Amino acid sequence: MVYAFRDIDMGELGRLVIESTVDGETRISSEVAGDPQDPMTAQRLKVFEPISEALTHRLETTLGRGRPTALPVRLSEPRGQVPVEEVYCEVCNQLVALVVFADEANDLDQLEDCARMMYMHYAWHNVPTWLIGPQYCGGPIPQRRANVLQVWPQHGPLESLRPEEFNPRIEALATQHCK
């Protein structure tokens, strides 16, 4: 059995796995979600570890004590493709930003899940990176807002922006890079 734990702001925290072993024992494993290098993994661990320890203690009270092990990190599993726009300097053609279109991410927790899954990609490129959820609200497309989350080099707050509010940030990176 696998029990997954989510946070409304951080998305998937981790999971508790309960399984039988070949020697007839029950194994209880706790896994925090994310890459060990991702600073958000430490934040997820801070929230998930006490939950995991409390549930494990409760299970051990009923089933008997097992052998303690370190809480492992579970790397993100690829789940399809996510569109990524690479933004280049207009002068030297160097990559200056990534914009990830997380079309299925309607809330902060879903954007955080996407950020966790994309961590290796944007960390490797080492350029400012934003995740953009689907547009919401009615009206003409230029007036529709979308949730925007900067994830690299710093993790920023969730913002609700129209294209005219977000696009100048990207355009500035492309035009000001070599100035």
XYZ file of C-alpha atoms in Angstrom, residues 13-159:
147
model
C 5.458 16.012 0.117
C 6.237 12.326 0.033
C 4.740 8.935 0.591
C 4.518 6.160 3.137
C 4.890 2.673 1.621
C 3.732 -0.415 3.515
C 4.617 -3.751 1.921
C 5.229 -7.394 2.736
C 8.718 -8.843 2.449
C 9.640 -12.369 1.308
C 10.467 -13.365 4.889
C 6.932 -12.519 6.064
C 7.693 -9.183 7.698
C 6.113 -5.830 6.955
C 8.307 -3.056 5.626
C 7.367 0.578 6.233
C 9.217 3.045 4.022
C 8.927 6.818 3.996
C 10.100 8.769 0.955
C 10.256 12.529 0.623
C 9.480 13.824 -2.887
C 12.111 15.751 -4.823
C 15.728 16.000 -5.832
C 18.243 16.174 -2.960
C 19.795 19.298 -4.535
C 16.456 21.135 -4.748
C 16.063 23.522 -1.770
C 12.317 22.819 -1.788
C 13.037 19.158 -0.946
C 14.395 20.262 2.435
C 11.202 22.257 3.022
C 9.048 19.270 2.042
C 11.126 17.070 4.382
C 10.619 19.522 7.246
C 6.840 19.149 6.888
C 6.702 15.452 5.946
C 9.196 13.943 8.391
C 7.130 14.549 11.575
C 4.039 13.128 9.845
C 5.988 10.094 8.676
C 7.550 9.528 12.091
C 4.186 9.804 13.875
C 2.477 7.367 11.505
C 5.407 4.946 11.604
C 5.385 5.057 15.414
C 1.654 4.338 15.430
C 2.096 1.398 13.046
C 5.026 0.030 15.051
C 2.938 0.243 18.221
C 0.477 -2.117 16.553
C 2.781 -4.262 14.392
C 5.998 -4.224 16.412
C 9.227 -2.282 16.030
C 11.246 -2.623 12.851
C 14.770 -1.634 11.869
C 15.210 2.152 11.549
C 16.641 3.570 8.332
C 17.287 7.064 7.004
C 14.397 8.790 5.248
C 15.208 8.375 1.537
C 14.526 10.923 -1.168
C 12.316 9.804 -4.043
C 13.297 11.402 -7.326
C 10.538 12.719 -9.546
C 9.245 10.366 -12.176
C 8.821 11.783 -15.679
C 5.160 12.370 -16.516
C 4.788 13.363 -20.131
C 6.168 16.472 -21.718
C 5.887 20.041 -20.521
C 6.289 22.871 -23.051
C 9.313 25.043 -22.302
C 10.124 28.288 -24.095
C 13.818 29.117 -24.204
C 14.501 32.859 -24.308
C 17.767 34.020 -25.901
C 19.703 37.282 -25.838
C 18.972 39.312 -28.956
C 22.674 40.205 -29.350
C 24.787 37.163 -28.413
C 22.102 34.469 -28.669
C 22.891 33.120 -25.176
C 20.074 31.475 -23.231
C 18.775 34.034 -20.690
C 15.514 32.539 -19.362
C 13.163 29.570 -19.375
C 9.385 29.816 -19.344
C 7.635 26.545 -18.490
C 3.989 26.276 -19.534
C 2.342 24.108 -16.900
C -1.039 23.876 -18.601
C -2.409 21.354 -16.086
C -1.316 23.324 -12.993
C -4.310 25.298 -11.762
C -3.100 25.895 -8.198
C 0.119 26.587 -6.307
C 0.514 22.951 -5.229
C 0.290 21.792 -8.847
C 2.825 24.414 -9.943
C 5.130 23.183 -7.159
C 4.695 19.605 -8.416
C 5.721 20.760 -11.891
C 8.676 22.692 -10.433
C 9.793 19.558 -8.563
C 9.610 17.445 -11.718
C 11.442 20.074 -13.807
C 14.120 20.867 -11.188
C 17.026 19.099 -12.919
C 16.199 20.848 -16.205
C 16.138 24.412 -14.929
C 18.978 23.896 -12.431
C 21.195 22.572 -15.243
C 20.457 25.591 -17.466
C 20.960 27.977 -14.521
C 18.926 30.869 -15.946
C 15.886 32.639 -14.474
C 12.912 30.292 -14.777
C 9.180 30.838 -14.403
C 6.295 28.400 -14.448
C 3.029 29.649 -15.914
C -0.295 27.923 -15.309
C -3.279 28.088 -17.664
C -5.056 31.380 -18.188
C -8.222 31.876 -16.203
C -11.066 34.409 -16.057
C -13.106 35.448 -19.038
C -12.600 38.241 -21.487
C -10.127 38.804 -24.286
C -6.941 36.720 -24.114
C -4.645 39.707 -23.370
C -6.752 40.463 -20.275
C -6.784 36.916 -18.895
C -4.596 36.206 -15.911
C -2.446 33.173 -15.196
C -0.654 31.977 -12.089
C 3.080 32.655 -12.441
C 5.759 31.219 -10.159
C 9.460 32.039 -10.395
C 11.465 28.952 -9.385
C 15.069 29.848 -10.312
C 17.477 31.290 -9.214
C 15.229 32.124 -6.259
C 11.858 30.678 -5.459
C 9.384 33.542 -5.647
C 5.806 34.019 -4.474
C 2.841 32.998 -6.589
C 1.657 35.899 -8.747
